[in-house]
Amino acid sequence: MIVVHVNKTWPLVQEGRMTQDDAVLGFWPIADEKLKFCDVLAAVFENKVVATYDITGHSRGADKKVTFAGSPSTTWAHLIDQPTPAAPWGRQGDAWPVKYVETAVVAGGDVPVEKTDSGSRAVLDDVVMILGEDQHITVVVPAGRSITIQTAKAA
C-alpha cells in the first residue's frame, strides 16, 4: 500500500476546484524499488484517510514523478475517515509526501504497537486503537461494527 499525503491538493478538492482523481493519483516522487507497494493507494489529509484507490497501472513523467491509474476502492473504503495506516505526518522531518505499508499488514492487522508523538497506536484488522500520553483511549471501528467496553475493578 502506498500512502500519500494530500495536504496541498485535498483542500482544492473540498473547494470543488480539483477532482479527487487529480488530487490523489498524480505526480508522486516514488523510486522504482518502491513500486512493489503499488497495489493500493491511500490518500491522507490531516492524518485521516480521505480516499482509497485500487491501482491498475502507473507511468513515470519526464520529471521522474509517478502518476497512477486506478479507481476508487470498495475493498479498502473502510479505511476512509480512519487514522492513517502509516506513521502519522507532523513530526519534524516529515516533509516527504509518500509512505509505504505492506498491504498484508493493514489487511491482517498484525501491526506492532507504534509510538507516536501523542502516545501509542495499534491496528487490529480494521480497528485502530490509540492510547494517548494522558491515558485517554480512542478506538476507531468501521461503520456497522459494535464495541463493548469493560473496565477492570479498582485495586
mmCIF file with all atom_site columns, C-alpha atoms in Angstrom:
data_model
loop_
_atom_site.group_PDB
_atom_site.id
_atom_site.type_symbol
_atom_site.label_atom_id
_atom_site.label_alt_id
_atom_site.label_comp_id
_atom_site.label_asym_id
_atom_site.label_entity_id
_atom_site.label_seq_id
_atom_site.pdbx_PDB_ins_code
_atom_site.Cartn_x
_atom_site.Cartn_y
_atom_site.Cartn_z
_atom_site.occupancy
_atom_site.B_iso_or_equiv
_atom_site.pdbx_formal_charge
_atom_site.auth_seq_id
_atom_site.auth_comp_id
_atom_site.auth_asym_id
_atom_site.auth_atom_id
_atom_site.pdbx_PDB_model_num
ATOM 1   C CA . MET A 1 1   ? 0.000   0.000  0.000   1.00 0.00 ? 1   MET A CA 1
ATOM 2   C CA . ILE A 1 2   ? 1.258   3.433  -0.932  1.00 0.00 ? 2   ILE A CA 1
ATOM 3   C CA . VAL A 1 3   ? 0.091   6.195  1.399   1.00 0.00 ? 3   VAL A CA 1
ATOM 4   C CA . VAL A 1 4   ? 0.222   9.724  0.012   1.00 0.00 ? 4   VAL A CA 1
ATOM 5   C CA . HIS A 1 5   ? -0.094  12.994 1.903   1.00 0.00 ? 5   HIS A CA 1
ATOM 6   C CA . VAL A 1 6   ? -2.573  15.219 0.031   1.00 0.00 ? 6   VAL A CA 1
ATOM 7   C CA . ASN A 1 7   ? -2.179  18.206 2.336   1.00 0.00 ? 7   ASN A CA 1
ATOM 8   C CA . LYS A 1 8   ? -1.800  20.635 -0.597  1.00 0.00 ? 8   LYS A CA 1
ATOM 9   C CA . THR A 1 9   ? -4.333  19.181 -3.036  1.00 0.00 ? 9   THR A CA 1
ATOM 10  C CA . TRP A 1 10  ? -7.168  17.954 -0.806  1.00 0.00 ? 10  TRP A CA 1
ATOM 11  C CA . PRO A 1 11  ? -8.317  21.473 0.166   1.00 0.00 ? 11  PRO A CA 1
ATOM 12  C CA . LEU A 1 12  ? -8.764  22.118 -3.575  1.00 0.00 ? 12  LEU A CA 1
ATOM 13  C CA . VAL A 1 13  ? -10.999 19.036 -3.775  1.00 0.00 ? 13  VAL A CA 1
ATOM 14  C CA . GLN A 1 14  ? -13.021 20.292 -0.814  1.00 0.00 ? 14  GLN A CA 1
ATOM 15  C CA . GLU A 1 15  ? -13.440 23.656 -2.575  1.00 0.00 ? 15  GLU A CA 1
ATOM 16  C CA . GLY A 1 16  ? -14.522 21.961 -5.821  1.00 0.00 ? 16  GLY A CA 1
ATOM 17  C CA . ARG A 1 17  ? -11.504 23.286 -7.744  1.00 0.00 ? 17  ARG A CA 1
ATOM 18  C CA . MET A 1 18  ? -9.868  19.887 -8.326  1.00 0.00 ? 18  MET A CA 1
ATOM 19  C CA . THR A 1 19  ? -11.169 16.366 -8.810  1.00 0.00 ? 19  THR A CA 1
ATOM 20  C CA . GLN A 1 20  ? -10.374 13.661 -6.275  1.00 0.00 ? 20  GLN A CA 1
ATOM 21  C CA . ASP A 1 21  ? -8.648  11.633 -9.004  1.00 0.00 ? 21  ASP A CA 1
ATOM 22  C CA . ASP A 1 22  ? -6.336  14.542 -9.881  1.00 0.00 ? 22  ASP A CA 1
ATOM 23  C CA . ALA A 1 23  ? -5.538  15.204 -6.227  1.00 0.00 ? 23  ALA A CA 1
ATOM 24  C CA . VAL A 1 24  ? -4.749  11.594 -5.355  1.00 0.00 ? 24  VAL A CA 1
ATOM 25  C CA . LEU A 1 25  ? -3.424  9.782  -8.426  1.00 0.00 ? 25  LEU A CA 1
ATOM 26  C CA . GLY A 1 26  ? -0.829  12.150 -9.781  1.00 0.00 ? 26  GLY A CA 1
ATOM 27  C CA . PHE A 1 27  ? 2.775   13.223 -9.562  1.00 0.00 ? 27  PHE A CA 1
ATOM 28  C CA . TRP A 1 28  ? 4.372   11.366 -6.644  1.00 0.00 ? 28  TRP A CA 1
ATOM 29  C CA . PRO A 1 29  ? 8.138   11.063 -6.017  1.00 0.00 ? 29  PRO A CA 1
ATOM 30  C CA . ILE A 1 30  ? 8.465   7.289  -5.877  1.00 0.00 ? 30  ILE A CA 1
ATOM 31  C CA . ALA A 1 31  ? 11.632  5.298  -6.552  1.00 0.00 ? 31  ALA A CA 1
ATOM 32  C CA . ASP A 1 32  ? 11.402  2.268  -8.829  1.00 0.00 ? 32  ASP A CA 1
ATOM 33  C CA . GLU A 1 33  ? 12.136  -0.158 -5.967  1.00 0.00 ? 33  GLU A CA 1
ATOM 34  C CA . LYS A 1 34  ? 9.128   1.191  -4.033  1.00 0.00 ? 34  LYS A CA 1
ATOM 35  C CA . LEU A 1 35  ? 6.692   0.378  -6.854  1.00 0.00 ? 35  LEU A CA 1
ATOM 36  C CA . LYS A 1 36  ? 6.387   -3.106 -5.343  1.00 0.00 ? 36  LYS A CA 1
ATOM 37  C CA . PHE A 1 37  ? 3.887   -1.437 -2.982  1.00 0.00 ? 37  PHE A CA 1
ATOM 38  C CA . CYS A 1 38  ? 1.630   -0.210 -5.796  1.00 0.00 ? 38  CYS A CA 1
ATOM 39  C CA . ASP A 1 39  ? -1.486  -2.315 -5.342  1.00 0.00 ? 39  ASP A CA 1
ATOM 40  C CA . VAL A 1 40  ? -3.482  0.112  -3.189  1.00 0.00 ? 40  VAL A CA 1
ATOM 41  C CA . LEU A 1 41  ? -3.215  3.877  -2.830  1.00 0.00 ? 41  LEU A CA 1
ATOM 42  C CA . ALA A 1 42  ? -4.482  5.598  0.316   1.00 0.00 ? 42  ALA A CA 1
ATOM 43  C CA . ALA A 1 43  ? -4.699  9.393  0.398   1.00 0.00 ? 43  ALA A CA 1
ATOM 44  C CA . VAL A 1 44  ? -4.261  11.051 3.791   1.00 0.00 ? 44  VAL A CA 1
ATOM 45  C CA . PHE A 1 45  ? -5.252  14.584 4.817   1.00 0.00 ? 45  PHE A CA 1
ATOM 46  C CA . GLU A 1 46  ? -4.760  15.779 8.393   1.00 0.00 ? 46  GLU A CA 1
ATOM 47  C CA . ASN A 1 47  ? -3.659  12.211 9.257   1.00 0.00 ? 47  ASN A CA 1
ATOM 48  C CA . LYS A 1 48  ? -7.000  10.674 8.232   1.00 0.00 ? 48  LYS A CA 1
ATOM 49  C CA . VAL A 1 49  ? -7.624  8.623  5.122   1.00 0.00 ? 49  VAL A CA 1
ATOM 50  C CA . VAL A 1 50  ? -9.772  10.606 2.684   1.00 0.00 ? 50  VAL A CA 1
ATOM 51  C CA . ALA A 1 51  ? -9.662  8.288  -0.350  1.00 0.00 ? 51  ALA A CA 1
ATOM 52  C CA . THR A 1 52  ? -8.528  4.795  -1.336  1.00 0.00 ? 52  THR A CA 1
ATOM 53  C CA . TYR A 1 53  ? -7.808  3.503  -4.819  1.00 0.00 ? 53  TYR A CA 1
ATOM 54  C CA . ASP A 1 54  ? -7.121  0.127  -6.366  1.00 0.00 ? 54  ASP A CA 1
ATOM 55  C CA . ILE A 1 55  ? -4.100  0.763  -8.579  1.00 0.00 ? 55  ILE A CA 1
ATOM 56  C CA . THR A 1 56  ? -4.299  -0.663 -12.112 1.00 0.00 ? 56  THR A CA 1
ATOM 57  C CA . GLY A 1 57  ? -1.134  0.875  -13.531 1.00 0.00 ? 57  GLY A CA 1
ATOM 58  C CA . HIS A 1 58  ? 1.306   3.749  -13.401 1.00 0.00 ? 58  HIS A CA 1
ATOM 59  C CA . SER A 1 59  ? 3.501   5.924  -15.571 1.00 0.00 ? 59  SER A CA 1
ATOM 60  C CA . ARG A 1 60  ? 6.591   7.990  -14.895 1.00 0.00 ? 60  ARG A CA 1
ATOM 61  C CA . GLY A 1 61  ? 6.790   11.502 -16.313 1.00 0.00 ? 61  GLY A CA 1
ATOM 62  C CA . ALA A 1 62  ? 9.799   13.450 -17.579 1.00 0.00 ? 62  ALA A CA 1
ATOM 63  C CA . ASP A 1 63  ? 10.068  14.931 -14.068 1.00 0.00 ? 63  ASP A CA 1
ATOM 64  C CA . LYS A 1 64  ? 10.541  11.330 -12.784 1.00 0.00 ? 64  LYS A CA 1
ATOM 65  C CA . LYS A 1 65  ? 7.319   11.511 -10.742 1.00 0.00 ? 65  LYS A CA 1
ATOM 66  C CA . VAL A 1 66  ? 4.755   8.705  -10.851 1.00 0.00 ? 66  VAL A CA 1
ATOM 67  C CA . THR A 1 67  ? 1.120   9.081  -11.867 1.00 0.00 ? 67  THR A CA 1
ATOM 68  C CA . PHE A 1 68  ? -1.190  6.176  -11.062 1.00 0.00 ? 68  PHE A CA 1
ATOM 69  C CA . ALA A 1 69  ? -4.144  4.733  -12.928 1.00 0.00 ? 69  ALA A CA 1
ATOM 70  C CA . GLY A 1 70  ? -6.842  3.296  -10.734 1.00 0.00 ? 70  GLY A CA 1
ATOM 71  C CA . SER A 1 71  ? -10.362 3.516  -9.422  1.00 0.00 ? 71  SER A CA 1
ATOM 72  C CA . PRO A 1 72  ? -11.876 4.189  -6.006  1.00 0.00 ? 72  PRO A CA 1
ATOM 73  C CA . SER A 1 73  ? -11.567 1.035  -3.947  1.00 0.00 ? 73  SER A CA 1
ATOM 74  C CA . THR A 1 74  ? -14.539 -0.751 -2.458  1.00 0.00 ? 74  THR A CA 1
ATOM 75  C CA . THR A 1 75  ? -12.232 -3.252 -0.734  1.00 0.00 ? 75  THR A CA 1
ATOM 76  C CA . TRP A 1 76  ? -10.361 -0.536 1.148   1.00 0.00 ? 76  TRP A CA 1
ATOM 77  C CA . ALA A 1 77  ? -13.184 2.015  1.522   1.00 0.00 ? 77  ALA A CA 1
ATOM 78  C CA . HIS A 1 78  ? -13.466 1.104  5.220   1.00 0.00 ? 78  HIS A CA 1
ATOM 79  C CA . LEU A 1 79  ? -10.187 2.978  5.778   1.00 0.00 ? 79  LEU A CA 1
ATOM 80  C CA . ILE A 1 80  ? -11.805 6.309  4.831   1.00 0.00 ? 80  ILE A CA 1
ATOM 81  C CA . ASP A 1 81  ? -12.166 8.604  7.859   1.00 0.00 ? 81  ASP A CA 1
ATOM 82  C CA . GLN A 1 82  ? -9.785  6.353  9.813   1.00 0.00 ? 82  GLN A CA 1
ATOM 83  C CA . PRO A 1 83  ? -6.302  7.381  11.006  1.00 0.00 ? 83  PRO A CA 1
ATOM 84  C CA . THR A 1 84  ? -3.505  6.903  8.504   1.00 0.00 ? 84  THR A CA 1
ATOM 85  C CA . PRO A 1 85  ? -2.340  3.271  8.215   1.00 0.00 ? 85  PRO A CA 1
ATOM 86  C CA . ALA A 1 86  ? 1.239   4.601  8.024   1.00 0.00 ? 86  ALA A CA 1
ATOM 87  C CA . ALA A 1 87  ? 3.089   6.592  10.645  1.00 0.00 ? 87  ALA A CA 1
ATOM 88  C CA . PRO A 1 88  ? 1.329   9.943  11.048  1.00 0.00 ? 88  PRO A CA 1
ATOM 89  C CA . TRP A 1 89  ? 2.695   13.064 9.404   1.00 0.00 ? 89  TRP A CA 1
ATOM 90  C CA . GLY A 1 90  ? 3.542   16.069 11.506  1.00 0.00 ? 90  GLY A CA 1
ATOM 91  C CA . ARG A 1 91  ? 6.811   15.221 13.191  1.00 0.00 ? 91  ARG A CA 1
ATOM 92  C CA . GLN A 1 92  ? 9.916   17.193 12.301  1.00 0.00 ? 92  GLN A CA 1
ATOM 93  C CA . GLY A 1 93  ? 11.393  15.813 9.092   1.00 0.00 ? 93  GLY A CA 1
ATOM 94  C CA . ASP A 1 94  ? 8.054   14.514 7.782   1.00 0.00 ? 94  ASP A CA 1
ATOM 95  C CA . ALA A 1 95  ? 8.061   16.622 4.622   1.00 0.00 ? 95  ALA A CA 1
ATOM 96  C CA . TRP A 1 96  ? 8.235   13.608 2.249   1.00 0.00 ? 96  TRP A CA 1
ATOM 97  C CA . PRO A 1 97  ? 4.684   13.099 0.900   1.00 0.00 ? 97  PRO A CA 1
ATOM 98  C CA . VAL A 1 98  ? 4.806   9.316  0.368   1.00 0.00 ? 98  VAL A CA 1
ATOM 99  C CA . LYS A 1 99  ? 4.965   6.415  2.833   1.00 0.00 ? 99  LYS A CA 1
ATOM 100 C CA . TYR A 1 100 ? 4.766   2.677  2.303   1.00 0.00 ? 100 TYR A CA 1
ATOM 101 C CA . VAL A 1 101 ? 2.978   -0.046 4.260   1.00 0.00 ? 101 VAL A CA 1
ATOM 102 C CA . GLU A 1 102 ? 2.740   -3.742 3.460   1.00 0.00 ? 102 GLU A CA 1
ATOM 103 C CA . THR A 1 103 ? -0.864  -4.255 2.356   1.00 0.00 ? 103 THR A CA 1
ATOM 104 C CA . ALA A 1 104 ? -0.967  -7.613 4.141   1.00 0.00 ? 104 ALA A CA 1
ATOM 105 C CA . VAL A 1 105 ? -0.099  -5.869 7.402   1.00 0.00 ? 105 VAL A CA 1
ATOM 106 C CA . VAL A 1 106 ? -3.032  -3.474 7.019   1.00 0.00 ? 106 VAL A CA 1
ATOM 107 C CA . ALA A 1 107 ? -5.355  -6.312 5.950   1.00 0.00 ? 107 ALA A CA 1
ATOM 108 C CA . GLY A 1 108 ? -4.271  -8.696 8.682   1.00 0.00 ? 108 GLY A CA 1
ATOM 109 C CA . GLY A 1 109 ? -3.833  -6.230 11.458  1.00 0.00 ? 109 GLY A CA 1
ATOM 110 C CA . ASP A 1 110 ? -0.586  -7.761 12.605  1.00 0.00 ? 110 ASP A CA 1
ATOM 111 C CA . VAL A 1 111 ? 0.888   -4.381 13.345  1.00 0.00 ? 111 VAL A CA 1
ATOM 112 C CA . PRO A 1 112 ? 3.090   -3.899 16.363  1.00 0.00 ? 112 PRO A CA 1
ATOM 113 C CA . VAL A 1 113 ? 2.301   -1.050 18.704  1.00 0.00 ? 113 VAL A CA 1
ATOM 114 C CA . GLU A 1 114 ? 3.953   2.055  17.372  1.00 0.00 ? 114 GLU A CA 1
ATOM 115 C CA . LYS A 1 115 ? 4.949   5.082  19.389  1.00 0.00 ? 115 LYS A CA 1
ATOM 116 C CA . THR A 1 116 ? 3.549   8.397  18.171  1.00 0.00 ? 116 THR A CA 1
ATOM 117 C CA . ASP A 1 117 ? 4.145   11.956 19.320  1.00 0.00 ? 117 ASP A CA 1
ATOM 118 C CA . SER A 1 118 ? 0.987   11.761 21.416  1.00 0.00 ? 118 SER A CA 1
ATOM 119 C CA . GLY A 1 119 ? 1.107   8.173  22.728  1.00 0.00 ? 119 GLY A CA 1
ATOM 120 C CA . SER A 1 120 ? 0.815   4.705  21.179  1.00 0.00 ? 120 SER A CA 1
ATOM 121 C CA . ARG A 1 121 ? -1.191  3.304  18.252  1.00 0.00 ? 121 ARG A CA 1
ATOM 122 C CA . ALA A 1 122 ? -2.082  -0.226 17.150  1.00 0.00 ? 122 ALA A CA 1
ATOM 123 C CA . VAL A 1 123 ? -4.208  -1.679 14.374  1.00 0.00 ? 123 VAL A CA 1
ATOM 124 C CA . LEU A 1 124 ? -6.110  -4.974 14.735  1.00 0.00 ? 124 LEU A CA 1
ATOM 125 C CA . ASP A 1 125 ? -7.804  -5.990 11.494  1.00 0.00 ? 125 ASP A CA 1
ATOM 126 C CA . ASP A 1 126 ? -9.738  -2.824 10.607  1.00 0.00 ? 126 ASP A CA 1
ATOM 127 C CA . VAL A 1 127 ? -9.904  -1.426 14.160  1.00 0.00 ? 127 VAL A CA 1
ATOM 128 C CA . VAL A 1 128 ? -7.487  1.303  15.279  1.00 0.00 ? 128 VAL A CA 1
ATOM 129 C CA . MET A 1 129 ? -6.647  1.810  18.949  1.00 0.00 ? 129 MET A CA 1
ATOM 130 C CA . ILE A 1 130 ? -4.801  4.854  20.208  1.00 0.00 ? 130 ILE A CA 1
ATOM 131 C CA . LEU A 1 131 ? -3.566  5.334  23.768  1.00 0.00 ? 131 LEU A CA 1
ATOM 132 C CA . GLY A 1 132 ? -2.655  8.965  24.440  1.00 0.00 ? 132 GLY A CA 1
ATOM 133 C CA . GLU A 1 133 ? 0.031   10.112 26.813  1.00 0.00 ? 133 GLU A CA 1
ATOM 134 C CA . ASP A 1 134 ? -2.810  11.385 29.016  1.00 0.00 ? 134 ASP A CA 1
ATOM 135 C CA . GLN A 1 135 ? -4.070  7.747  29.157  1.00 0.00 ? 135 GLN A CA 1
ATOM 136 C CA . HIS A 1 136 ? -7.165  8.644  27.092  1.00 0.00 ? 136 HIS A CA 1
ATOM 137 C CA . ILE A 1 137 ? -8.086  5.725  24.825  1.00 0.00 ? 137 ILE A CA 1
ATOM 138 C CA . THR A 1 138 ? -9.571  6.215  21.361  1.00 0.00 ? 138 THR A CA 1
ATOM 139 C CA . VAL A 1 139 ? -10.942 3.229  19.446  1.00 0.00 ? 139 VAL A CA 1
ATOM 140 C CA . VAL A 1 140 ? -11.998 3.682  15.823  1.00 0.00 ? 140 VAL A CA 1
ATOM 141 C CA . VAL A 1 141 ? -14.229 0.958  14.379  1.00 0.00 ? 141 VAL A CA 1
ATOM 142 C CA . PRO A 1 142 ? -15.730 0.689  10.891  1.00 0.00 ? 142 PRO A CA 1
ATOM 143 C CA . ALA A 1 143 ? -19.371 1.588  10.339  1.00 0.00 ? 143 ALA A CA 1
ATOM 144 C CA . GLY A 1 144 ? -21.729 -1.238 11.272  1.00 0.00 ? 144 GLY A CA 1
ATOM 145 C CA . ARG A 1 145 ? -19.463 -2.662 13.959  1.00 0.00 ? 145 ARG A CA 1
ATOM 146 C CA . SER A 1 146 ? -20.302 -2.657 17.635  1.00 0.00 ? 146 SER A CA 1
ATOM 147 C CA . ILE A 1 147 ? -17.980 -2.305 20.560  1.00 0.00 ? 147 ILE A CA 1
ATOM 148 C CA . THR A 1 148 ? -18.183 -3.438 24.185  1.00 0.00 ? 148 THR A CA 1
ATOM 149 C CA . ILE A 1 149 ? -16.031 -1.769 26.791  1.00 0.00 ? 149 ILE A CA 1
ATOM 150 C CA . GLN A 1 150 ? -15.319 -3.339 30.161  1.00 0.00 ? 150 GLN A CA 1
ATOM 151 C CA . THR A 1 151 ? -13.297 -1.622 32.833  1.00 0.00 ? 151 THR A CA 1
ATOM 152 C CA . ALA A 1 152 ? -11.319 -3.521 35.398  1.00 0.00 ? 152 ALA A CA 1
ATOM 153 C CA . LYS A 1 153 ? -12.233 -3.210 39.039  1.00 0.00 ? 153 LYS A CA 1
ATOM 154 C CA . ALA A 1 154 ? -10.139 -0.788 41.035  1.00 0.00 ? 154 ALA A CA 1
ATOM 155 C CA . ALA A 1 155 ? -7.470  -2.438 43.126  1.00 0.00 ? 155 ALA A CA 1
#
